Short mmCIF file of C-alpha atoms and ligand atoms in Angstrom, two decimals:
data_model
loop_
_atom_site.label_atom_id
_atom_site.label_comp_id
_atom_site.label_asym_id
_atom_site.label_seq_id
_atom_site.Cartn_x
_atom_site.Cartn_y
_atom_site.Cartn_z
CA MET A 620 12.44 8.05 38.16
CA PRO A 621 10.37 6.67 35.27
CA THR A 622 10.71 8.34 31.89
CA LEU A 623 8.10 9.29 29.33
CA LYS A 624 8.32 8.66 25.59
CA ASP A 625 8.56 11.57 23.16
CA THR A 626 5.41 10.59 21.29
CA TYR A 627 2.28 8.57 22.03
CA PRO A 628 -0.35 7.14 19.66
CA LEU A 629 -4.11 7.26 19.83
CA TYR A 630 -6.10 4.02 19.98
CA LEU A 631 -8.48 3.42 17.10
CA ASN A 632 -10.62 0.28 17.16
CA ASN A 633 -8.33 -1.38 19.74
CA LYS A 634 -5.09 -0.60 17.89
CA ALA A 635 -2.40 2.02 18.29
CA ALA A 636 -2.27 4.51 15.41
CA GLN A 637 -0.01 7.49 14.85
CA PRO A 638 -1.60 9.61 12.10
CA ASN A 639 0.25 12.69 13.40
CA THR A 640 1.91 14.15 16.48
CA ASP A 641 -0.22 17.28 16.56
CA LEU A 642 -0.97 17.54 20.27
CA ALA A 643 1.89 18.94 22.35
CA VAL A 644 1.41 18.30 26.07
CA THR A 645 3.38 20.37 28.55
CA ASP A 646 4.89 19.56 31.92
CA LYS A 647 2.60 21.80 33.97
CA PHE A 648 5.36 22.82 36.36
CA THR A 649 8.18 23.62 33.92
CA GLY A 650 5.91 24.71 31.06
CA GLU A 651 8.06 22.74 28.59
CA VAL A 652 6.64 20.27 26.07
CA ALA A 653 6.86 16.88 27.80
CA PHE A 654 5.58 14.68 24.95
CA ARG A 655 3.36 14.76 21.87
CA THR A 656 0.34 12.64 21.01
CA ALA A 657 -1.75 12.06 17.94
CA LEU A 658 -4.86 14.17 17.56
CA ALA A 659 -7.93 12.48 16.05
CA SER A 660 -9.63 14.13 13.07
CA PRO A 661 -13.43 13.95 12.66
CA GLU A 662 -12.81 11.18 10.04
CA ILE A 663 -10.94 9.10 12.62
CA ILE A 664 -13.68 9.67 15.21
CA ASP A 665 -16.24 8.58 12.61
CA GLU A 666 -14.24 5.39 11.93
CA ALA A 667 -14.08 4.69 15.67
CA ILE A 668 -17.84 5.09 16.06
CA ALA A 669 -18.41 2.73 13.11
CA GLY A 670 -16.08 0.22 14.83
CA ALA A 671 -18.00 0.59 18.10
CA VAL A 672 -21.28 -0.09 16.28
CA ARG A 673 -19.80 -3.29 14.79
CA ALA A 674 -18.49 -4.31 18.22
CA ALA A 675 -21.81 -3.81 20.03
CA GLU A 676 -23.08 -7.34 19.39
CA PRO A 677 -19.85 -9.26 20.07
CA MET A 678 -19.35 -7.17 23.22
CA ALA A 679 -22.88 -7.94 24.42
CA ARG A 680 -22.23 -11.65 23.81
CA LEU A 681 -19.09 -11.79 25.97
CA ALA A 682 -19.56 -14.03 28.98
CA SER A 683 -19.22 -12.49 32.45
CA TYR A 684 -15.96 -14.33 33.05
CA GLU A 685 -14.51 -12.94 29.81
CA ARG A 686 -15.37 -9.35 30.76
CA GLN A 687 -14.01 -9.99 34.22
CA ALA A 688 -10.73 -11.35 32.80
CA VAL A 689 -10.18 -8.13 30.81
CA LEU A 690 -10.71 -6.03 33.93
CA GLN A 691 -8.44 -8.27 35.98
CA HIS A 692 -5.75 -7.92 33.32
CA CYS A 693 -6.00 -4.14 33.73
CA VAL A 694 -5.70 -4.40 37.52
CA GLY A 695 -2.53 -6.46 37.13
CA ARG A 696 -0.93 -4.24 34.50
CA PHE A 697 -1.77 -0.98 36.27
CA THR A 698 -0.22 -2.41 39.41
CA GLU A 699 2.96 -3.33 37.48
CA ARG A 700 3.06 0.12 35.86
CA PHE A 701 2.18 2.03 39.04
CA ASP A 702 5.24 4.32 39.14
CA GLU A 703 5.05 5.15 35.46
CA LEU A 704 1.35 6.05 35.70
CA ALA A 705 1.92 8.24 38.76
CA TYR A 706 4.82 10.00 37.10
CA ALA A 707 2.79 10.62 33.93
CA LEU A 708 0.06 12.25 36.01
CA CYS A 709 2.55 14.32 37.94
CA VAL A 710 4.01 15.68 34.70
CA GLU A 711 0.91 16.19 32.58
CA ALA A 712 -1.42 17.46 35.33
CA GLY A 713 1.16 19.05 37.67
CA LYS A 714 -0.37 16.88 40.37
CA PRO A 715 1.90 16.45 43.44
CA ILE A 716 3.49 13.03 43.30
CA LYS A 717 1.80 11.76 46.46
CA ASP A 718 -1.64 12.75 45.10
CA SER A 719 -0.69 11.17 41.77
CA GLU A 720 0.13 7.91 43.53
CA GLY A 721 -3.18 8.19 45.37
CA GLU A 722 -4.98 8.47 42.04
CA VAL A 723 -3.24 5.40 40.61
CA THR A 724 -4.30 3.47 43.72
CA ARG A 725 -7.87 4.58 43.04
CA LEU A 726 -7.56 3.62 39.38
CA ILE A 727 -6.66 0.10 40.46
CA ASP A 728 -9.54 0.07 42.98
CA THR A 729 -11.96 1.21 40.28
CA PHE A 730 -10.99 -1.60 37.90
CA ARG A 731 -11.01 -4.12 40.74
CA ILE A 732 -14.54 -3.11 41.76
CA ALA A 733 -15.63 -3.36 38.12
CA ALA A 734 -14.09 -6.84 37.86
CA GLU A 735 -16.15 -7.89 40.87
CA GLU A 736 -19.37 -6.26 39.64
CA SER A 737 -19.00 -7.69 36.13
CA VAL A 738 -20.16 -11.11 37.34
CA ARG A 739 -23.04 -9.69 39.38
CA MET A 740 -25.32 -8.24 36.74
CA VAL A 741 -28.47 -9.72 38.18
CA GLY A 742 -32.13 -9.14 37.38
CA GLU A 743 -35.35 -9.96 39.18
CA VAL A 744 -38.32 -12.27 39.00
CA MET A 745 -41.61 -10.38 39.52
CA PRO A 746 -45.10 -11.72 40.02
CA LEU A 747 -47.45 -9.81 37.69
CA ASP A 748 -50.66 -11.28 39.04
CA ILE A 749 -51.53 -8.14 40.93
CA SER A 750 -55.14 -8.24 39.77
CA ALA A 751 -57.51 -10.70 38.15
CA ARG A 752 -56.64 -9.57 34.61
CA ALA A 753 -53.00 -10.60 35.13
CA ARG A 754 -53.65 -13.95 36.72
CA GLY A 755 -51.04 -16.48 35.60
CA TYR A 756 -48.47 -13.90 34.41
CA GLN A 757 -45.01 -13.23 35.73
CA SER A 758 -41.97 -11.36 34.47
CA ILE A 759 -38.24 -11.71 34.59
CA TRP A 760 -36.07 -8.69 33.80
CA LYS A 761 -32.40 -8.47 33.11
CA ARG A 762 -29.96 -5.75 32.13
CA TYR A 763 -28.81 -5.52 28.52
CA PRO A 764 -25.88 -3.31 27.39
CA ILE A 765 -27.08 -0.02 25.93
CA GLY A 766 -24.64 -0.14 22.97
CA PRO A 767 -21.87 2.22 21.80
CA CYS A 768 -21.05 4.86 24.41
CA SER A 769 -19.39 8.26 24.17
CA PHE A 770 -17.11 9.28 27.02
CA ILE A 771 -15.56 12.70 27.63
CA SER A 772 -13.28 13.23 30.63
CA PRO A 773 -11.65 16.25 32.35
CA PHE A 774 -8.06 17.20 33.19
CA ASN A 775 -8.12 17.01 36.97
CA PHE A 776 -8.32 13.22 37.48
CA PRO A 777 -7.09 12.07 34.07
CA LEU A 778 -6.88 8.42 35.11
CA ASN A 779 -9.56 7.71 37.61
CA LEU A 780 -12.37 9.67 35.99
CA ALA A 781 -11.63 8.01 32.67
CA ALA A 782 -11.66 4.72 34.59
CA HIS A 783 -15.11 5.48 36.01
CA LYS A 784 -16.44 5.29 32.45
CA VAL A 785 -14.16 2.69 30.85
CA ALA A 786 -14.30 0.04 33.60
CA PRO A 787 -18.12 -0.15 33.92
CA ALA A 788 -18.45 -0.18 30.12
CA ILE A 789 -16.27 -3.28 29.96
CA ALA A 790 -18.09 -4.76 32.97
CA VAL A 791 -21.45 -4.59 31.14
CA GLY A 792 -20.19 -5.18 27.59
CA CYS A 793 -20.55 -1.76 25.93
CA PRO A 794 -18.06 -0.61 23.26
CA PHE A 795 -16.97 3.00 23.64
CA VAL A 796 -15.17 5.95 22.14
CA MET A 797 -13.40 8.20 24.64
CA LYS A 798 -12.05 11.71 24.42
CA PRO A 799 -9.61 12.52 27.22
CA ALA A 800 -8.84 16.15 28.12
CA SER A 801 -6.28 17.62 25.73
CA LYS A 802 -4.18 19.01 28.58
CA THR A 803 -3.85 15.55 30.15
CA PRO A 804 -4.38 12.77 27.59
CA LEU A 805 -1.65 10.37 28.69
CA GLY A 806 -3.45 8.54 31.51
CA ALA A 807 -6.20 7.42 29.12
CA ILE A 808 -3.67 6.58 26.38
CA ILE A 809 -1.80 4.23 28.72
CA MET A 810 -5.16 2.69 29.60
CA GLY A 811 -5.61 2.12 25.86
CA GLU A 812 -2.17 0.50 25.66
CA VAL A 813 -3.17 -1.95 28.40
CA LEU A 814 -6.60 -2.67 26.88
CA ALA A 815 -4.90 -3.35 23.54
CA GLU A 816 -3.15 -6.30 25.22
CA THR A 817 -6.53 -8.02 25.72
CA ASP A 818 -8.69 -9.82 23.20
CA LEU A 819 -11.70 -7.53 23.37
CA PRO A 820 -13.66 -7.65 20.08
CA GLU A 821 -12.32 -5.27 17.45
CA GLY A 822 -13.94 -1.83 17.81
CA ALA A 823 -14.62 -2.34 21.53
CA PHE A 824 -12.63 0.77 22.40
CA SER A 825 -11.10 3.85 20.86
CA ILE A 826 -9.21 6.45 22.87
CA LEU A 827 -8.96 9.62 20.86
CA PRO A 828 -7.40 12.89 21.97
CA ALA A 829 -9.20 15.49 19.86
CA SER A 830 -9.54 19.23 19.68
CA ARG A 831 -12.78 20.66 21.05
CA ASP A 832 -13.72 22.06 17.65
CA GLY A 833 -13.25 18.69 15.96
CA ALA A 834 -14.99 16.63 18.65
CA ASP A 835 -18.65 17.25 17.86
CA LEU A 836 -19.33 13.64 16.82
CA PHE A 837 -18.84 12.55 20.44
CA THR A 838 -21.97 14.60 21.19
CA VAL A 839 -24.16 14.62 18.12
CA ASP A 840 -23.65 11.23 16.45
CA GLU A 841 -26.88 9.23 16.74
CA ARG A 842 -25.07 5.89 16.57
CA LEU A 843 -23.87 6.57 20.12
CA LYS A 844 -26.47 5.60 22.71
CA LEU A 845 -25.09 7.24 25.84
CA LEU A 846 -23.00 10.34 26.53
CA SER A 847 -21.15 10.25 29.83
CA PHE A 848 -19.42 13.58 30.40
CA THR A 849 -17.30 14.74 33.31
CA GLY A 850 -16.22 18.36 33.18
CA SER A 851 -17.39 21.90 33.66
CA PRO A 852 -21.08 22.81 34.00
CA ALA A 853 -21.10 25.22 31.04
CA VAL A 854 -19.75 22.60 28.64
CA GLY A 855 -21.78 19.73 30.08
CA TRP A 856 -25.20 21.38 29.87
CA ASP A 857 -24.42 22.64 26.37
CA LEU A 858 -23.52 19.12 25.20
CA LYS A 859 -26.71 17.75 26.73
CA ALA A 860 -28.75 20.26 24.75
CA ARG A 861 -27.11 19.05 21.53
CA CYS A 862 -26.93 15.30 22.02
CA GLY A 863 -30.28 14.23 20.57
CA LYS A 864 -31.83 10.97 21.76
CA LYS A 865 -28.89 9.73 23.81
CA LYS A 866 -29.08 8.96 27.48
CA VAL A 867 -26.89 11.49 29.31
CA VAL A 868 -24.81 11.37 32.48
CA LEU A 869 -23.25 14.65 33.59
CA GLU A 870 -20.66 14.82 36.36
CA LEU A 871 -20.07 18.56 36.69
CA GLY A 872 -18.64 21.08 39.11
CA GLY A 873 -19.55 22.62 42.42
CA ASN A 874 -18.59 24.99 45.23
CA ALA A 875 -18.74 22.41 47.99
CA ALA A 876 -19.37 23.40 51.60
CA VAL A 877 -18.35 21.92 54.92
CA VAL A 878 -20.12 22.76 58.19
CA VAL A 879 -18.16 22.71 61.47
CA ASP A 880 -20.59 22.61 64.39
CA HIS A 881 -19.70 23.69 67.94
CA ASP A 882 -19.27 20.09 69.14
CA ALA A 883 -16.83 19.08 66.37
CA ASP A 884 -13.35 17.73 67.13
CA LEU A 885 -11.54 20.81 65.83
CA ASP A 886 -8.11 19.22 65.48
CA ASP A 887 -9.54 16.46 63.38
CA ALA A 888 -11.70 18.86 61.33
CA LEU A 889 -8.65 21.03 60.71
CA GLU A 890 -6.59 18.19 59.20
CA ARG A 891 -9.43 17.09 56.96
CA ILE A 892 -10.46 20.57 55.83
CA ILE A 893 -6.91 21.60 54.96
CA PHE A 894 -6.74 18.48 52.81
CA GLY A 895 -10.21 19.01 51.31
CA ALA A 896 -9.58 22.64 50.43
CA PHE A 897 -6.06 22.48 49.09
CA TYR A 898 -5.18 19.00 47.80
CA GLN A 899 -4.14 19.12 44.15
CA SER A 900 -4.39 22.90 44.46
CA GLY A 901 -8.14 22.78 44.98
CA GLN A 902 -8.71 21.43 41.47
CA SER A 903 -11.33 18.94 42.52
CA CYS A 904 -15.05 19.15 41.81
CA ILE A 905 -15.65 18.36 45.50
CA GLY A 906 -12.83 20.50 46.89
CA VAL A 907 -13.87 22.49 49.98
CA GLN A 908 -14.68 26.03 48.92
CA ARG A 909 -16.97 27.18 51.74
CA ILE A 910 -16.15 26.51 55.40
CA ILE A 911 -19.22 27.30 57.53
CA VAL A 912 -18.27 27.41 61.22
CA HIS A 913 -20.37 27.77 64.39
CA GLU A 914 -19.91 31.17 66.04
CA ASP A 915 -18.78 29.63 69.37
CA VAL A 916 -15.70 28.08 67.76
CA TYR A 917 -15.28 30.39 64.78
CA ASP A 918 -12.36 32.57 65.97
CA ARG A 919 -10.40 29.64 67.32
CA PHE A 920 -10.93 27.51 64.24
CA ARG A 921 -10.10 30.39 61.88
CA ASP A 922 -6.76 30.92 63.65
CA MET A 923 -5.99 27.20 63.46
CA LEU A 924 -6.81 27.13 59.74
CA VAL A 925 -4.71 30.19 58.94
CA ALA A 926 -1.71 28.86 60.87
CA LYS A 927 -1.89 25.46 59.20
CA THR A 928 -2.44 26.88 55.70
CA LYS A 929 0.73 28.95 56.06
CA THR A 930 2.76 25.76 56.60
CA LEU A 931 1.73 24.10 53.32
CA VAL A 932 4.74 23.54 51.08
CA ALA A 933 4.29 24.82 47.54
CA GLY A 934 6.59 23.95 44.65
CA ASP A 935 7.64 21.25 42.22
CA PRO A 936 5.00 18.48 42.16
CA LYS A 937 7.75 15.89 41.60
CA ASP A 938 9.16 16.74 45.04
CA ARG A 939 7.64 14.45 47.69
CA ASP A 940 7.36 17.33 50.20
CA THR A 941 5.18 19.41 47.90
CA PHE A 942 1.56 19.80 48.89
CA ILE A 943 0.56 22.71 46.62
CA GLY A 944 1.59 22.30 43.00
CA PRO A 945 0.76 24.40 39.97
CA MET A 946 -2.73 25.02 38.67
CA ILE A 947 -3.42 23.55 35.25
CA SER A 948 -2.62 26.81 33.43
CA GLU A 949 -1.60 30.41 33.96
CA GLY A 950 -5.00 31.49 32.61
CA GLU A 951 -6.84 29.50 35.29
CA ALA A 952 -4.58 30.85 38.05
CA SER A 953 -5.07 34.45 36.98
CA ARG A 954 -8.84 33.90 36.63
CA LEU A 955 -9.05 32.84 40.27
CA LYS A 956 -6.57 35.49 41.42
CA GLY A 957 -8.95 38.02 39.80
CA TRP A 958 -11.89 36.63 41.81
CA ILE A 959 -9.86 36.87 45.04
CA ASP A 960 -8.90 40.49 44.31
CA GLU A 961 -12.49 41.31 43.42
CA ALA A 962 -13.75 39.80 46.69
CA VAL A 963 -11.19 41.81 48.68
CA ALA A 964 -12.14 44.98 46.81
CA GLY A 965 -15.76 44.20 47.78
CA GLY A 966 -14.92 44.11 51.50
CA ALA A 967 -13.52 40.60 52.13
CA THR A 968 -10.58 40.04 54.46
CA LEU A 969 -7.59 38.16 53.06
CA LEU A 970 -6.51 35.89 55.91
CA THR A 971 -3.56 34.31 54.10
CA GLY A 972 -2.32 33.69 50.56
CA GLY A 973 -3.54 35.61 47.54
CA GLY A 974 -0.17 35.75 45.78
CA CYS A 975 0.17 34.38 42.27
CA LYS A 976 3.19 33.76 40.04
CA GLY A 977 2.57 32.12 36.67
CA ASN A 978 0.32 29.14 37.38
CA MET A 979 1.35 28.91 41.07
CA LEU A 980 -1.42 30.43 43.19
CA GLU A 981 -0.92 30.48 46.96
CA ALA A 982 -3.28 28.59 49.24
CA THR A 983 -5.73 31.35 50.09
CA LEU A 984 -8.28 31.90 52.86
CA LEU A 985 -10.87 34.69 52.88
CA GLU A 986 -13.57 35.77 55.32
CA ASP A 987 -16.36 38.35 55.28
CA VAL A 988 -16.87 37.76 51.57
CA HIS A 989 -19.87 39.59 50.11
CA LYS A 990 -22.67 37.13 49.45
CA ASP A 991 -22.79 37.99 45.75
CA ALA A 992 -19.05 37.61 45.14
CA LYS A 993 -17.96 35.23 42.36
CA ALA A 994 -15.39 33.69 44.73
CA LEU A 995 -18.24 32.44 46.91
CA ASN A 996 -20.88 31.55 44.33
CA GLU A 997 -19.07 30.26 41.28
CA GLU A 998 -16.83 27.21 41.19
CA ALA A 999 -13.36 28.36 42.34
CA PHE A 1000 -11.57 25.18 41.17
CA GLY A 1001 -8.32 26.31 42.76
CA PRO A 1002 -6.64 26.76 46.16
CA LEU A 1003 -9.22 29.09 47.70
CA ALA A 1004 -11.50 28.56 50.69
CA ILE A 1005 -13.88 31.02 52.32
CA LEU A 1006 -14.87 31.09 55.99
CA GLN A 1007 -18.43 31.89 57.03
CA LYS A 1008 -20.03 32.03 60.49
CA PHE A 1009 -23.37 30.56 61.61
CA SER A 1010 -25.35 30.59 64.82
CA SER A 1011 -28.09 27.96 64.29
CA PHE A 1012 -27.80 24.62 62.48
CA ASP A 1013 -30.81 25.56 60.31
CA GLU A 1014 -28.94 28.62 59.17
CA ALA A 1015 -25.90 26.48 58.30
CA LEU A 1016 -27.99 24.09 56.19
CA ALA A 1017 -29.66 27.00 54.41
CA GLU A 1018 -26.25 28.46 53.62
CA VAL A 1019 -25.04 25.14 52.16
CA ASN A 1020 -28.17 25.09 49.99
CA ARG A 1021 -27.68 28.71 48.91
CA SER A 1022 -25.81 27.52 45.85
CA THR A 1023 -26.73 26.69 42.30
CA PHE A 1024 -24.61 23.54 42.74
CA GLY A 1025 -25.17 20.35 44.72
CA LEU A 1026 -22.47 17.70 44.54
CA GLN A 1027 -21.51 16.73 48.11
CA ALA A 1028 -21.49 18.45 51.51
CA GLY A 1029 -19.53 17.68 54.68
CA ILE A 1030 -20.81 18.09 58.26
CA PHE A 1031 -18.64 17.85 61.36
CA THR A 1032 -21.08 17.06 64.17
CA ARG A 1033 -21.51 14.42 66.87
CA ASP A 1034 -25.27 14.90 66.99
CA LEU A 1035 -27.19 12.03 65.40
CA PHE A 1036 -30.32 14.14 64.91
CA LYS A 1037 -28.42 16.85 63.09
CA MET A 1038 -26.84 14.20 60.91
CA PHE A 1039 -30.24 12.91 59.76
CA ASP A 1040 -31.52 16.46 59.36
CA ALA A 1041 -28.60 17.30 57.08
CA TRP A 1042 -29.09 14.11 55.07
CA ASP A 1043 -32.78 14.95 54.57
CA ARG A 1044 -32.47 18.64 53.84
CA LEU A 1045 -29.25 19.24 51.94
CA GLU A 1046 -29.73 19.51 48.19
CA VAL A 1047 -26.71 17.44 47.18
CA GLY A 1048 -25.86 14.02 45.75
CA GLY A 1049 -24.09 12.99 48.96
CA VAL A 1050 -23.66 14.07 52.59
CA VAL A 1051 -20.43 13.16 54.39
CA ILE A 1052 -20.53 13.15 58.18
CA ASN A 1053 -17.36 13.99 60.11
CA ASP A 1054 -15.37 14.46 56.96
CA VAL A 1055 -15.05 16.83 54.04
CA PRO A 1056 -17.30 16.85 50.95
CA SER A 1057 -14.13 15.92 49.07
CA TYR A 1058 -14.33 12.36 50.38
CA ARG A 1059 -14.96 9.67 47.81
CA VAL A 1060 -14.46 5.93 47.65
CA ASP A 1061 -14.84 4.50 44.18
CA ASN A 1062 -17.70 2.07 44.83
CA MET A 1063 -20.06 4.59 46.40
CA PRO A 1064 -22.84 6.35 44.45
CA TYR A 1065 -21.37 9.65 43.37
CA GLY A 1066 -22.81 12.58 41.45
CA GLY A 1067 -24.74 15.79 41.78
CA VAL A 1068 -28.05 17.59 41.63
CA LYS A 1069 -28.91 21.14 40.50
CA ASP A 1070 -26.18 22.56 38.22
CA SER A 1071 -23.76 19.83 39.34
CA GLY A 1072 -25.18 17.22 37.02
CA LEU A 1073 -27.33 14.20 36.36
CA GLY A 1074 -26.90 10.53 37.18
CA ARG A 1075 -24.44 8.69 39.40
CA GLU A 1076 -21.07 7.05 38.92
CA GLY A 1077 -19.49 4.48 41.23
CA ILE A 1078 -19.27 1.34 39.03
CA LYS A 1079 -22.54 -0.36 39.96
CA PHE A 1080 -24.45 2.88 39.36
CA ALA A 1081 -22.65 3.64 36.10
CA MET A 1082 -23.36 0.05 35.01
CA GLU A 1083 -27.07 0.75 35.48
CA ASP A 1084 -26.81 3.76 33.16
CA MET A 1085 -24.91 1.71 30.58
CA THR A 1086 -27.66 -0.89 30.40
CA GLU A 1087 -31.35 -0.98 29.61
CA ILE A 1088 -33.77 -3.22 31.40
CA ARG A 1089 -35.08 -5.91 29.08
CA ASN A 1090 -38.21 -7.58 30.36
CA LEU A 1091 -39.62 -11.03 29.68
CA VAL A 1092 -43.31 -11.63 30.35
CA ILE A 1093 -44.43 -15.23 30.79
CA ARG A 1094 -48.02 -16.42 30.68
CA ARG A 1095 -48.67 -19.67 32.37
CA GLY A 1096 -51.13 -21.74 30.42
P1 NAD B 189 -14.02 21.14 30.60
O1 NAD B 189 -15.50 21.19 30.63
O2 NAD B 189 -13.29 22.32 30.11
O3 NAD B 189 -13.54 19.91 29.71
C1 NAD B 189 -13.96 18.59 30.01
C2 NAD B 189 -13.79 17.74 28.77
O4 NAD B 189 -14.72 18.18 27.79
C3 NAD B 189 -12.41 17.84 28.11
O5 NAD B 189 -12.05 16.59 27.60
C4 NAD B 189 -12.66 18.82 27.01
O6 NAD B 189 -11.72 18.74 25.98
C5 NAD B 189 -14.04 18.39 26.57
N1 NAD B 189 -14.80 19.35 25.80
C6 NAD B 189 -14.93 20.67 26.00
N2 NAD B 189 -15.74 21.21 25.06
C7 NAD B 189 -16.15 20.20 24.26
C8 NAD B 189 -16.99 20.11 23.13
N3 NAD B 189 -17.59 21.18 22.64
N4 NAD B 189 -17.20 18.90 22.57
C9 NAD B 189 -16.60 17.79 23.06
N5 NAD B 189 -15.78 17.82 24.14
C10 NAD B 189 -15.56 19.01 24.73
O7 NAD B 189 -13.56 20.74 32.08
P2 NAD B 189 -12.06 20.62 32.64
O8 NAD B 189 -11.51 22.00 32.76
O9 NAD B 189 -11.29 19.59 31.90
O10 NAD B 189 -12.36 20.01 34.08
C11 NAD B 189 -12.73 20.77 35.16
C12 NAD B 189 -14.23 20.70 35.41
O11 NAD B 189 -14.64 19.36 35.57
C13 NAD B 189 -14.63 21.39 36.69
O12 NAD B 189 -15.81 22.12 36.48
C14 NAD B 189 -14.88 20.24 37.64
O13 NAD B 189 -15.71 20.53 38.71
C15 NAD B 189 -15.46 19.22 36.74
N6 NAD B 189 -15.31 17.89 37.32
C16 NAD B 189 -16.42 17.21 37.76
C17 NAD B 189 -16.28 15.97 38.36
C18 NAD B 189 -17.45 15.17 38.84
O14 NAD B 189 -17.30 13.95 38.97
N7 NAD B 189 -18.59 15.76 39.12
C19 NAD B 189 -15.02 15.43 38.52
C20 NAD B 189 -13.92 16.15 38.07
C21 NAD B 189 -14.08 17.37 37.46
#
């Protein structure tokens, strides 16, 4: 089994620095301090932003092959350090080891996609002679890096969601300052260690664990041209309101729904929904929270779900048999336990689960939940799913849309017309047919509408946000 060091540095203007060891990070299963990292002060963050400003021009001047070489270096090194990265995630996030390995695989995919896209930043030639006044004119536009970027990432995918900001920034040539989540900073720090092995221009990157109170510069500093935030809706919308003239990308939360129609393959839907609802203890922004099932198959499917949920192995995330590990903190587990109890007190039926010890909350299924209950309407972000019944497909779509959120939705149907109907009418960033809303491949456009956010990630789409179109108009004699 790989081992972790006792202390880790931060990365300031491409270099490791250890001004202190102020951030203690716990093993989320044992609760013991696993390692300590440096915590950046506002002065250090200021120095990093100044470095990023200096690096903007040399970064923009890098040739495509040079940016690609940096990304390829990362792919190689992450592959070599696969076990160590997975173990770090397992410890700092309490993520079951198999899910941790899955995330490292995605990290490598994300950098590989960025390496490919980095040499494909193409523009367009446009005729402008659309009327007599523009006769003889044409334009050529290209993408130009937006400049220093501010990145803030959450605890639940400490590696891959940091990668969804870092890799496209390198692909387009933007310097950046990044604040990883304080509960899980190590993934991003190791990324910094690997980037420090490259010859990116000085100031190209800083990776700075920081306390929330001391991290305002990431939001308010006008030298930063883009804020890309992944995290909770309350924090994200607040940062947007305070970030001045910056472009903003917000990847926020949701209470994702899946619809199981009467013609669905129930055995297949069962496997996928159990995964979607309970992988990494439901701590995914696209985890299945609402399971909306056609009345003809409802009773049968409910019994299948309950039986399967009861077989899920909970315990130490380092154990390869574990499917349900700890939640990120005891506070989060008791918050959700409170919502479950409140739903039951309001008339819901507890089908299975509901028990909570420390930060271990059982995989829980509810039905007949009151339509105003927090458990149904707010983001659960834990191992809870709620069954609901529908009789017409229109009703199912309306129920999916009866949410302030709109990240992704899943529909199990074999009917082509219903598929297109769902795609047209669901208020979400993505519709997934015959799979759960939790499905994501790292090159696809990904993001939300409504309270779930603004903008799209998925390398190519993030690269668009990290660039501005620069046009060239040519008059021909
Ligand atoms: P969070 O909002 O508590 O924290 C996210 C990040 O913001 C952390 O790094 C945190 O330290 C930082 N932060 C908080 N307040 C700040 C401030 N005032 N200034 C600067 N930084 C600040 O979220 P979390 O608990 O880490 O993550 C869970 C949330 O993230 C859930 O809501 C989940 O749905 C969402 N999420 C969304 C996506 C997506 O792609 N849409 C993916 C994963 C997680």
